[in-house]
């Protein structure tokens, strides 16, 4: 299953130290792994929450450096894409995988699939035995919907103030972190529901 | 303002909100939530509340009144409100004493957002277990309940079994196995109602049933799978999708746990009763009498066979073509998984896997499907006595050579290697020869895969390949540059539109230099350790020194070299160790000239040269000719300071008859003379204008080495002493041309004086400068014969003092 989905910055943010990444949205699926595998039983619930936030931040940072290294290596100029051109932005996106070693930060090894769209990173943390081909398709699909329904190429506040839209997307396309084998008909039917939600 | 700055401002605003403002906001919200209708304002406020909680890493406590209201909202009618209250509550801590107890009676109404909250706040295994029981009970009794909200139950169960598989009892596993069989194999084969009417399952069945279709548009003649399409879908068709999506994980988790009950299920729907008789299953033995787990295995087997067959159809939509690929991957993994459990299935499965391989192996677009196939061959090829050669040719040959720039394939292939390392080393001899090809992944995208190579590299070091591997690692930045050139020359027209013509690209295309590049790009080890015209290659690639990809690659080499040497030392015989020293000395001046790269490599060489010689001091005599040649070359003092210092130290320390009886006086003398000449040269004249002074450390190391050698061959003592006294008189003068720093000069002088006075008494000098092993590694305390008197003496002194 997918352990978490996050949207974060991958470009320098003036107020952050270089190499940092600001997490704009994150959704961790399932129970906190610390509670169930009896790791650090002495941690209080507040500390557990902090730990989980830190784990997400670690992923964001790792992906951020992966994106910038990959962009540096490919020596490609970033094309500025205007709102309305989401399809182009997605087509121009960089992508890759980061291997997260066991205990860094999750208790087991994970694969973090990422898409770098302009200054944003969309990341899916999967268990490594997952079907990464399916995960890649799901990530692209999710990213496309996020870009479109939250107008993420424009002013950025919608990602923060419309997070329920992302929740709604995830509850259909990635319910509880489950990757789904959806052919275009199934996908259409779910997307219809998504569109209905967004229209509310 | 940039988007990022704008976002940041927003987040800061929410994170740093004042406590008093917050309290006001909370009470306003409580009021707002007292109403029955929730409009835009409610949604907006809840969204703000979520952001306030999300923006800080620390936990904020909500007033309990607000928290209770939020809990009540979870079952509100409007979905945005449900979603937001679930999201807000996930950001807070569960209200103590107010457990979010799902009502046992209405677990069926439990919506997906409540479930998400329950899962995220589960405080123990016990909580998950009882949640699980509830879910399964609701599945069992679903016929009597309304049809809504069933699809999310399987994903929730999958979450639970990911985190805590022991939450499901044996009975649960049996029940769900049966359910999965039903959904996978017996979903309706007619289309559900149009999706336009709203929810998933509101299909009207009154109309004439229309059969489902295949992706190419033909009418489907077999059972329903995720690759079947229709205008709308029935509930059990949705369950089919959810079941298949979690099937592999389910099999991996529960398959190996033995079933308690082996009684056959007779009350299940049998195949004969099923609406369709499958072409696939018609040939298989009747599975009706199998216990649930075995039955599920059999159905999974049939489902996957059907998917493989369906994937051959031409999909109209691009997304469906991609789904076909993903399904192939999944199907082959599942087949592998069932064959691991039940070896008898291997013979039934192999024809299909072989056919699939034959169909797809020439098309690189299906490369990622080949990895599960390779896994299948690796796991079962031996048992089925199948020839795997062509599989390995693809995995170790074509893939790295042609798809080195695909990050996903790289990740999956390297993971495949890591997961199967033992088996590969044992059964696939091609693996050990494949490193020149596999390292292309690293040369192309070092930061992404270096972690994998840290794990894999030790397995690539064998006595047969070590030297070639070392050369290959050292030339990795060249390989990186070559891959860039290869990529450019295939992707770009001959004349670069950027106008920047590359000399290296010309070289890459020129027939005269083609051989150099072809050697770097070789697929397999064994065609020679390295090549003759390395320096030519480095010249041709000189302009690549600042290419980002090459720089990134060069940064990973030192780490890998350390791993290489650490492994090589463990497996190497004397001959190999000796060869390694030879290669280090040779290659120290044959490296692609990147600013810090050369220095870093020299540092690694120095470190391991020392280790090797300490481990086996006789290596110094073996390689004395090369070591002396290196140490006798004055230029090395300046451009390989680190290495030079270590080589000199090693010579001074280990060129001694006590380390190796072959070490003759003649050898010591010739070493002495070589070092003496260099020391004399660097301390007698000013460095050329523009070039740096010799490092003081080099000077002192040379002095010490000379003194050590002299202490072993007393005839040489007068020569050192003379030199040292001369040095003293020169340095007393205050400044010399070859050392600009005064403190350094004092240190050199002091060292000189120490050595000089030591050498006045040759006997002492020998025991200090060439101490015998029992002095440097005292072991007398471990020797009972020696230590017994000591212990007795200690005991005596204790008893006598009383």
Coordinates of N, CA, C and O in Angstrom, one line a residue, chain A residues 1 3 9 13 15 22-27 29-33 35-38 45-46 49-50 53-54 69 72-74 95-97 99 101 109 111 113 119-120 127-134 136 153-157 159-164 167-168 171-172 175-176 178-186 189-190 192-193 197 200, chain B residues 3-4 6-8 10-11 47 50-51 53-54 56-59 61 79-80 83-84 87 90-91 93 112-113 116 119-120 122-125 128 155-156 158-159 162-163 200 224 226 228-231 233 237-238 241-242 244-246 248 317 319-320 323 325-327 329-330 368 407-408 411-412 415 418 447 451-452 455 548-549 552:
Chain A
X1 N 0.8 -1.2 0.0 CA 0.0 0.0 0.0 C 0.9 1.3 0.0 O 2.1 1.2 0.3
X3 N 2.0 4.5 1.7 CA 2.1 5.0 3.1 C 1.8 6.4 3.3 O 1.2 6.8 4.2
X9 N 7.4 21.9 -1.5 CA 8.1 22.7 -2.4 C 9.4 22.0 -2.8 O 10.0 21.2 -2.0
X13 N 13.0 28.4 -1.1 CA 12.0 29.3 -0.5 C 12.8 30.3 0.3 O 13.6 29.9 1.1
X15 N 12.3 32.1 2.8 CA 12.3 32.0 4.3 C 12.9 30.8 4.9 O 13.1 30.6 6.1
X22 N 9.1 22.9 2.1 CA 7.9 23.2 2.9 C 6.8 22.2 2.5 O 6.5 22.1 1.3
X23 N 6.3 21.5 3.5 CA 5.2 20.6 3.1 C 3.9 21.3 3.1 O 3.5 22.0 4.1
X24 N 3.2 21.3 1.9 CA 2.0 22.0 1.8 C 0.8 21.1 2.0 O -0.3 21.6 2.4
X25 N 1.0 19.9 1.8 CA -0.1 18.9 2.1 C 0.5 17.6 2.4 O 1.4 17.2 1.7
X26 N 0.0 16.9 3.4 CA 0.5 15.6 3.6 C -0.7 14.7 4.1 O -1.5 15.2 4.9
X27 N -0.7 13.5 3.7 CA -1.7 12.5 4.1 C -1.0 11.2 4.4 O -0.4 10.6 3.5
X29 N -1.4 7.4 5.5 CA -2.4 6.5 5.5 C -2.2 5.4 6.6 O -1.1 5.1 6.9
X30 N -3.3 5.0 7.2 CA -3.2 3.9 8.2 C -2.8 4.4 9.5 O -2.5 5.6 9.7
X31 N -2.6 3.5 10.5 CA -2.2 3.8 11.8 C -0.8 4.2 11.9 O 0.0 3.9 11.0
X32 N -0.4 4.9 12.9 CA 1.0 5.3 13.2 C 1.8 4.0 13.4 O 1.5 3.2 14.2
X33 N 2.9 3.8 12.6 CA 3.6 2.6 12.7 C 4.3 2.4 14.0 O 4.5 1.3 14.5
X35 N 3.0 3.0 17.0 CA 2.1 2.4 18.0 C 2.0 0.9 17.9 O 2.0 0.2 18.9
X36 N 2.1 0.4 16.6 CA 1.8 -1.0 16.4 C 3.0 -1.8 16.6 O 3.0 -3.0 17.0
X37 N 4.2 -1.3 16.2 CA 5.4 -2.2 16.3 C 6.1 -1.9 17.6 O 7.3 -2.3 17.8
X38 N 5.4 -1.3 18.6 CA 5.9 -1.0 19.9 C 7.3 -0.4 19.9 O 8.2 -0.6 20.7
X45 N 1.5 10.8 23.0 CA 0.8 11.0 21.7 C 1.3 12.2 21.0 O 1.5 12.3 19.8
X46 N 1.6 13.3 21.7 CA 2.1 14.5 21.1 C 3.5 14.3 20.4 O 3.7 14.7 19.3
X49 N 3.0 12.4 17.2 CA 2.6 13.2 16.1 C 3.8 14.0 15.6 O 3.9 14.1 14.4
X50 N 4.6 14.5 16.5 CA 5.7 15.3 16.1 C 6.7 14.4 15.2 O 7.2 14.8 14.2
X53 N 5.3 13.9 11.8 CA 5.5 15.2 11.0 C 6.9 15.2 10.5 O 7.2 15.6 9.4
X54 N 7.8 14.8 11.4 CA 9.3 14.9 11.1 C 9.6 13.9 9.9 O 10.4 14.1 9.1
X69 N 19.0 17.7 -7.9 CA 20.1 17.0 -8.5 C 19.7 16.6 -9.9 O 20.5 16.7 -10.8
X72 N 19.6 19.5 -12.2 CA 20.9 20.0 -12.5 C 21.6 19.1 -13.5 O 22.2 19.5 -14.5
X73 N 21.5 17.8 -13.3 CA 22.1 16.8 -14.2 C 21.6 16.9 -15.6 O 22.3 16.8 -16.6
X74 N 20.3 17.1 -15.7 CA 19.7 17.0 -17.1 C 19.9 18.3 -17.8 O 19.7 18.4 -19.0
X95 N 10.7 13.3 -13.1 CA 10.2 12.2 -12.2 C 11.3 11.3 -11.8 O 12.3 11.3 -12.5
X96 N 11.1 10.6 -10.8 CA 12.1 9.7 -10.3 C 11.7 8.9 -9.0 O 10.5 9.1 -8.6
X97 N 12.6 8.2 -8.5 CA 12.3 7.4 -7.3 C 13.5 7.6 -6.3 O 14.6 7.7 -6.7
X99 N 15.1 5.9 -2.9 CA 15.0 4.7 -2.0 C 15.1 5.2 -0.6 O 16.1 5.9 -0.3
X101 N 15.8 4.2 3.0 CA 16.3 3.0 3.7 C 15.5 2.7 5.0 O 14.9 3.7 5.5
X109 N 12.0 -0.4 4.7 CA 12.4 0.3 3.5 C 11.2 0.8 2.7 O 10.2 0.1 2.7
X111 N 9.9 3.1 -1.1 CA 10.3 3.8 -2.3 C 9.4 5.0 -2.4 O 8.2 5.0 -2.4
X113 N 8.2 7.7 -4.8 CA 8.1 8.2 -6.2 C 7.8 9.6 -6.3 O 6.9 10.1 -5.5
X119 N 7.7 24.4 -9.3 CA 8.4 24.5 -8.0 C 7.7 23.5 -7.0 O 8.0 23.6 -5.8
X120 N 6.9 22.6 -7.5 CA 6.2 21.7 -6.5 C 6.6 20.3 -6.7 O 6.9 19.9 -7.8
X127 N 5.3 1.1 -0.3 CA 6.1 -0.1 0.1 C 6.8 -0.6 -1.2 O 6.3 -0.6 -2.3
X128 N 8.1 -1.0 -1.0 CA 8.9 -1.2 -2.2 C 8.4 -2.4 -3.1 O 8.7 -2.5 -4.3
X129 N 7.6 -3.3 -2.5 CA 7.2 -4.4 -3.3 C 5.9 -4.0 -4.1 O 5.4 -4.8 -4.8
X130 N 5.4 -2.8 -3.9 CA 4.3 -2.4 -4.6 C 4.5 -2.4 -6.1 O 5.6 -2.3 -6.6
X131 N 3.4 -2.4 -6.9 CA 3.5 -2.3 -8.3 C 3.8 -0.9 -8.7 O 2.9 0.0 -8.7
X132 N 5.1 -0.6 -8.9 CA 5.5 0.8 -9.1 C 5.0 1.4 -10.4 O 4.8 2.6 -10.5
X133 N 4.7 0.5 -11.4 CA 4.2 1.0 -12.6 C 2.8 1.5 -12.4 O 2.4 2.6 -12.9
X134 N 2.0 0.8 -11.6 CA 0.7 1.3 -11.2 C 0.8 2.6 -10.4 O 0.0 3.5 -10.6
X136 N 3.1 4.8 -10.4 CA 3.5 5.9 -11.2 C 2.3 6.5 -11.9 O 2.1 7.7 -11.9
X153 N -1.1 26.0 -10.5 CA -0.1 26.8 -11.3 C -0.3 28.3 -11.1 O 0.6 29.1 -11.4
X154 N -1.4 28.6 -10.5 CA -1.6 30.0 -10.2 C -1.2 30.4 -8.8 O -0.3 29.8 -8.3
X155 N -2.0 31.3 -8.2 CA -1.7 31.7 -6.8 C -1.8 30.5 -5.9 O -2.7 29.7 -6.1
X156 N -0.9 30.4 -5.0 CA -0.7 29.1 -4.3 C -1.6 28.8 -3.1 O -1.5 27.8 -2.5
X157 N -2.5 29.8 -2.7 CA -3.2 29.5 -1.5 C -4.2 28.4 -1.5 O -4.6 27.9 -0.5
X159 N -4.0 25.4 -2.5 CA -3.5 24.1 -2.0 C -3.6 24.1 -0.5 O -3.9 23.0 0.1
X160 N -3.5 25.2 0.2 CA -3.6 25.2 1.6 C -5.0 25.3 2.1 O -5.4 24.7 3.0
X161 N -5.8 26.2 1.4 CA -7.2 26.4 1.8 C -8.2 25.6 1.1 O -9.4 25.8 1.3
X162 N -7.8 24.7 0.3 CA -8.8 23.8 -0.3 C -8.3 22.3 -0.1 O -8.5 21.5 -1.0
X163 N -7.6 22.1 1.0 CA -7.1 20.7 1.2 C -8.1 19.6 1.1 O -7.9 18.5 0.8
X164 N -9.4 20.0 1.5 CA -10.4 19.0 1.4 C -10.6 18.4 0.0 O -11.0 17.3 -0.1
X167 N -8.2 15.7 -0.2 CA -8.8 14.6 0.6 C -9.8 13.8 -0.2 O -9.9 12.6 -0.3
X168 N -10.7 14.6 -0.9 CA -11.7 14.0 -1.7 C -11.2 13.2 -2.8 O -11.6 12.1 -3.1
X171 N -9.6 10.0 -1.5 CA -10.6 9.0 -0.9 C -11.1 8.2 -2.1 O -11.6 7.1 -1.9
X172 N -11.0 8.7 -3.3 CA -11.5 7.9 -4.5 C -10.4 7.2 -5.2 O -10.5 6.0 -5.6
X175 N -8.0 5.1 -2.1 CA -8.7 5.0 -0.9 C -7.8 4.3 0.2 O -7.3 3.2 -0.1
X176 N -7.6 4.9 1.3 CA -6.7 4.4 2.4 C -5.4 3.9 1.9 O -4.8 2.9 2.4
X178 N -4.7 2.5 -0.9 CA -4.8 1.3 -1.8 C -4.6 1.7 -3.3 O -5.5 2.5 -3.8
X179 N -3.6 1.2 -4.0 CA -3.5 1.5 -5.4 C -4.5 0.6 -6.1 O -4.7 -0.5 -5.8
X180 N -5.2 1.2 -7.1 CA -6.3 0.5 -7.7 C -6.0 0.3 -9.2 O -5.5 1.2 -9.9
X181 N -6.4 -0.9 -9.7 CA -6.3 -1.2 -11.1 C -7.5 -0.7 -11.8 O -8.5 -1.4 -11.9
X182 N -7.5 0.6 -12.2 CA -8.7 1.2 -12.8 C -8.6 1.3 -14.3 O -7.6 2.0 -14.8
X183 N -9.4 0.7 -15.1 CA -9.4 0.9 -16.5 C -10.1 2.3 -16.8 O -10.7 2.8 -15.9
X184 N -10.1 2.7 -18.0 CA -10.6 4.1 -18.2 C -12.1 4.3 -17.8 O -12.5 5.3 -17.4
X185 N -12.8 3.2 -17.9 CA -14.2 3.3 -17.6 C -14.4 3.5 -16.1 O -15.2 4.3 -15.6
X186 N -13.7 2.7 -15.3 CA -13.8 2.8 -13.8 C -13.3 4.2 -13.5 O -13.9 4.9 -12.6
X189 N -15.8 6.9 -14.1 CA -16.9 6.9 -13.2 C -16.4 7.6 -11.8 O -17.2 8.4 -11.3
X190 N -15.2 7.3 -11.4 CA -14.7 8.0 -10.2 C -14.5 9.5 -10.5 O -14.7 10.3 -9.6
X192 N -16.0 11.4 -12.4 CA -17.3 12.0 -12.5 C -17.7 12.5 -11.0 O -18.1 13.6 -10.8
X193 N -17.5 11.5 -10.1 CA -17.8 11.9 -8.7 C -16.9 13.0 -8.2 O -17.3 13.9 -7.5
X197 N -17.9 16.6 -6.8 CA -17.5 17.2 -5.5 C -16.9 18.6 -5.7 O -17.2 19.5 -4.9
X200 N -19.3 21.5 -6.0 CA -20.1 21.9 -4.8 C -19.6 23.2 -4.3 O -18.4 23.5 -4.1
Chain B
X3 N 4.9 32.5 -6.0 CA 3.9 31.7 -5.4 C 4.4 31.1 -4.1 O 3.7 31.1 -3.1
X4 N 5.7 30.8 -4.1 CA 6.2 30.2 -2.9 C 6.2 31.1 -1.7 O 5.9 30.8 -0.6
X6 N 4.3 33.5 -1.3 CA 2.9 33.7 -1.0 C 2.4 32.6 -0.1 O 1.8 32.8 1.0
X7 N 2.7 31.4 -0.5 CA 2.3 30.2 0.3 C 3.0 30.3 1.7 O 2.3 30.1 2.7
X8 N 4.2 30.7 1.7 CA 4.9 30.7 3.0 C 4.3 31.7 3.9 O 4.1 31.4 5.1
X10 N 1.3 32.7 4.0 CA 0.0 32.1 4.5 C 0.3 31.1 5.6 O -0.4 31.2 6.6
X11 N 1.3 30.3 5.4 CA 1.5 29.2 6.4 C 2.0 29.9 7.7 O 1.6 29.5 8.8
X47 N -11.8 24.6 7.1 CA -10.6 24.6 6.3 C -9.5 25.4 7.0 O -8.4 25.0 7.1
X50 N -8.2 23.5 10.0 CA -7.3 22.5 9.6 C -5.9 23.0 9.3 O -4.9 22.5 9.7
X51 N -5.9 24.2 8.6 CA -4.6 24.7 8.3 C -3.9 25.2 9.6 O -2.6 25.0 9.7
X53 N -4.0 23.8 12.4 CA -3.5 22.6 13.1 C -2.3 22.0 12.3 O -1.3 21.6 12.8
X54 N -2.5 22.1 11.0 CA -1.5 21.4 10.1 C -0.2 22.2 10.0 O 0.9 21.6 10.0
X56 N 1.6 23.7 12.2 CA 2.6 23.6 13.2 C 2.9 22.1 13.5 O 2.0 21.3 13.3
X57 N 4.2 21.9 13.8 CA 4.5 20.5 14.1 C 4.0 20.1 15.5 O 3.9 18.9 15.8
X58 N 3.7 21.1 16.3 CA 3.3 20.7 17.7 C 1.8 20.6 17.7 O 1.0 21.1 16.9
X59 N 1.3 19.8 18.7 CA -0.1 19.5 18.8 C -0.8 20.6 19.5 O -0.4 21.1 20.5
X61 N -4.3 21.7 21.3 CA -5.5 21.1 21.9 C -6.8 21.9 21.6 O -6.8 23.1 21.7
X79 N -20.4 16.0 2.2 CA -19.1 15.3 2.2 C -18.0 16.3 2.6 O -17.1 15.8 3.3
X80 N -18.0 17.5 2.1 CA -16.8 18.4 2.5 C -16.7 18.5 4.0 O -15.6 18.5 4.5
X83 N -15.3 15.3 5.4 CA -13.9 15.2 5.0 C -13.1 16.1 6.0 O -12.0 15.7 6.5
X84 N -13.6 17.3 6.1 CA -12.8 18.3 6.9 C -12.8 17.9 8.4 O -11.7 18.0 9.0
X87 N -10.3 15.3 8.7 CA -8.9 15.8 8.6 C -8.5 16.6 9.8 O -7.4 16.4 10.3
X90 N -7.8 14.2 12.7 CA -6.6 13.5 12.5 C -5.4 14.3 12.9 O -4.3 13.8 13.3
X91 N -5.5 15.6 12.9 CA -4.4 16.5 13.3 C -4.4 16.7 14.8 O -3.5 17.3 15.3
X93 N -5.3 15.1 18.9 CA -5.2 13.9 19.6 C -6.6 13.4 20.0 O -7.5 14.2 20.1
X112 N -16.1 6.2 4.8 CA -14.7 6.0 4.6 C -13.9 7.0 5.4 O -12.8 6.8 5.8
X113 N -14.5 8.2 5.6 CA -13.7 9.3 6.3 C -13.6 9.0 7.8 O -12.6 9.3 8.5
X116 N -11.0 6.4 8.1 CA -9.7 6.9 8.0 C -9.2 7.5 9.4 O -8.1 7.3 9.8
X119 N -8.5 4.6 11.8 CA -7.2 3.9 11.5 C -6.1 4.8 12.0 O -5.2 4.3 12.7
X120 N -6.2 6.1 11.7 CA -5.0 6.9 12.1 C -4.9 7.1 13.6 O -3.8 7.4 14.1
X122 N -5.8 4.7 15.8 CA -5.8 3.4 16.5 C -4.6 3.4 17.5 O -3.5 3.7 17.1
X123 N -4.9 3.2 18.8 CA -3.9 3.3 19.8 C -3.2 2.0 20.1 O -2.2 1.9 20.7
X124 N -3.8 0.9 19.6 CA -3.2 -0.4 20.0 C -3.7 -1.5 19.0 O -4.6 -1.2 18.2
X125 N -3.0 -2.6 19.1 CA -3.4 -3.7 18.2 C -4.8 -4.2 18.5 O -5.6 -4.5 17.6
X128 N -7.4 -2.2 16.7 CA -7.4 -2.6 15.3 C -8.2 -3.9 15.1 O -8.9 -4.1 14.2
X155 N -9.9 -1.9 1.1 CA -8.7 -1.1 1.4 C -8.4 -0.9 2.9 O -7.2 -1.0 3.3
X156 N -9.4 -0.8 3.7 CA -9.2 -0.7 5.1 C -8.5 -2.0 5.6 O -7.6 -2.0 6.4
X158 N -6.8 -4.0 4.0 CA -5.5 -4.1 3.5 C -4.5 -3.3 4.3 O -3.4 -3.7 4.6
X159 N -5.0 -2.1 4.7 CA -4.2 -1.3 5.6 C -3.9 -2.0 6.9 O -2.8 -2.0 7.4
X162 N -1.4 -4.7 6.5 CA -0.1 -4.2 6.3 C 0.6 -3.9 7.6 O 1.7 -4.3 7.8
X163 N -0.2 -3.3 8.5 CA 0.5 -2.9 9.7 C 0.5 -4.0 10.8 O 1.3 -4.0 11.6
X200 N -22.0 4.5 -7.3 CA -21.5 3.3 -8.1 C -22.5 2.3 -8.4 O -22.5 1.7 -9.4
X224 N -15.2 -11.8 -15.6 CA -14.9 -10.4 -15.5 C -13.6 -10.2 -14.8 O -13.2 -10.9 -13.9
X226 N -10.3 -6.8 -14.2 CA -10.1 -5.4 -14.2 C -9.9 -4.9 -15.6 O -9.9 -3.7 -15.9
X228 N -11.8 -5.5 -18.1 CA -13.1 -5.5 -18.8 C -13.8 -4.1 -18.7 O -13.7 -3.5 -17.7
X229 N -14.5 -3.7 -19.8 CA -15.1 -2.4 -19.7 C -16.6 -2.5 -20.0 O -17.1 -3.4 -20.7
X230 N -17.3 -1.5 -19.5 CA -18.7 -1.4 -19.8 C -19.2 0.0 -19.6 O -18.4 0.9 -19.2
X231 N -20.5 0.3 -19.9 CA -21.0 1.6 -19.7 C -21.0 2.0 -18.2 O -20.8 3.1 -17.8
X233 N -20.8 -0.1 -14.0 CA -20.4 -1.3 -13.3 C -21.3 -1.7 -12.2 O -21.9 -0.8 -11.5
X237 N -18.6 -6.0 -9.6 CA -17.5 -5.7 -10.5 C -16.6 -4.7 -9.8 O -15.3 -4.8 -10.0
X238 N -17.1 -3.8 -9.1 CA -16.2 -2.9 -8.3 C -15.4 -3.7 -7.3 O -14.2 -3.5 -7.1
X241 N -12.5 -5.2 -8.8 CA -11.3 -4.3 -8.9 C -10.6 -4.2 -7.5 O -9.3 -4.4 -7.5
X242 N -11.3 -4.0 -6.5 CA -10.7 -3.9 -5.2 C -10.0 -5.2 -4.7 O -9.0 -5.2 -4.1
X244 N -8.8 -7.6 -6.7 CA -7.5 -7.8 -7.4 C -6.4 -6.9 -6.9 O -5.3 -7.2 -6.8
X245 N -6.8 -5.6 -6.6 CA -5.8 -4.6 -6.2 C -5.1 -5.1 -4.9 O -4.0 -4.7 -4.7
X246 N -5.8 -5.8 -4.1 CA -5.1 -6.2 -2.8 C -4.7 -7.7 -2.8 O -4.1 -8.2 -1.9
X248 N -2.4 -9.6 -4.3 CA -1.0 -10.0 -4.1 C -0.5 -9.9 -2.7 O 0.1 -10.8 -2.1
X317 N -7.5 3.0 -25.6 CA -7.0 4.2 -24.8 C -5.6 4.0 -24.4 O -5.2 2.9 -24.0
X319 N -4.3 5.1 -21.6 CA -4.3 4.8 -20.2 C -4.5 3.3 -20.0 O -4.0 2.7 -19.1
X320 N -5.4 2.7 -20.9 CA -5.7 1.3 -20.7 C -4.4 0.5 -21.1 O -4.2 -0.6 -20.6
X323 N -2.4 0.4 -18.2 CA -2.9 -0.5 -17.2 C -2.6 -1.9 -17.6 O -2.3 -2.7 -16.7
X325 N 0.0 -3.1 -19.0 CA 1.4 -3.3 -18.5 C 1.4 -3.6 -17.0 O 2.0 -4.5 -16.5
X326 N 0.7 -2.7 -16.3 CA 0.7 -2.8 -14.8 C 0.1 -4.1 -14.4 O 0.5 -4.8 -13.5
X327 N -0.9 -4.5 -15.2 CA -1.6 -5.8 -14.9 C -0.7 -7.0 -15.1 O -0.7 -8.0 -14.4
X329 N 2.6 -7.0 -14.9 CA 3.5 -7.0 -13.8 C 2.9 -7.7 -12.6 O 3.4 -8.6 -12.0
X330 N 1.7 -7.3 -12.3 CA 1.0 -7.8 -11.1 C 0.7 -9.3 -11.3 O 0.9 -10.1 -10.4
X368 N 9.9 -3.1 -18.0 CA 9.5 -3.3 -16.6 C 8.7 -4.5 -16.3 O 8.6 -5.0 -15.2
X407 N 14.8 6.2 -14.8 CA 15.0 6.1 -13.3 C 14.2 5.0 -12.7 O 14.6 4.4 -11.7
X408 N 13.0 4.7 -13.2 CA 12.1 3.7 -12.6 C 12.7 2.3 -12.9 O 12.7 1.5 -12.0
X411 N 15.7 1.8 -10.7 CA 15.3 1.5 -9.3 C 14.8 0.1 -9.1 O 15.2 -0.6 -8.2
X412 N 14.0 -0.3 -10.1 CA 13.4 -1.7 -9.9 C 14.4 -2.8 -10.2 O 14.5 -3.8 -9.5
X415 N 16.8 -3.0 -7.3 CA 16.1 -3.6 -6.2 C 16.0 -5.1 -6.4 O 16.2 -5.9 -5.5
X418 N 19.2 -6.5 -5.5 CA 19.5 -6.6 -4.0 C 18.7 -7.7 -3.3 O 19.2 -8.4 -2.5
X447 N 23.2 10.2 -7.9 CA 22.6 10.4 -6.6 C 21.4 9.4 -6.3 O 21.2 9.0 -5.2
X451 N 22.9 4.6 -3.3 CA 22.6 3.8 -2.2 C 22.5 2.3 -2.5 O 22.9 1.4 -1.7
X452 N 21.9 2.0 -3.7 CA 21.8 0.6 -4.1 C 23.2 0.0 -4.4 O 23.4 -1.1 -4.0
X455 N 25.1 -1.2 -1.4 CA 24.7 -2.6 -1.0 C 25.2 -3.6 -2.0 O 25.5 -4.7 -1.6
X548 N 27.5 18.7 -15.0 CA 26.9 18.4 -13.7 C 26.8 16.8 -13.4 O 27.1 16.3 -12.4
X549 N 26.4 16.1 -14.5 CA 26.3 14.7 -14.3 C 27.6 14.0 -14.0 O 27.7 13.1 -13.2
X552 N 28.6 15.0 -10.4 CA 27.8 14.2 -9.4 C 28.4 12.7 -9.3 O 28.5 12.2 -8.3

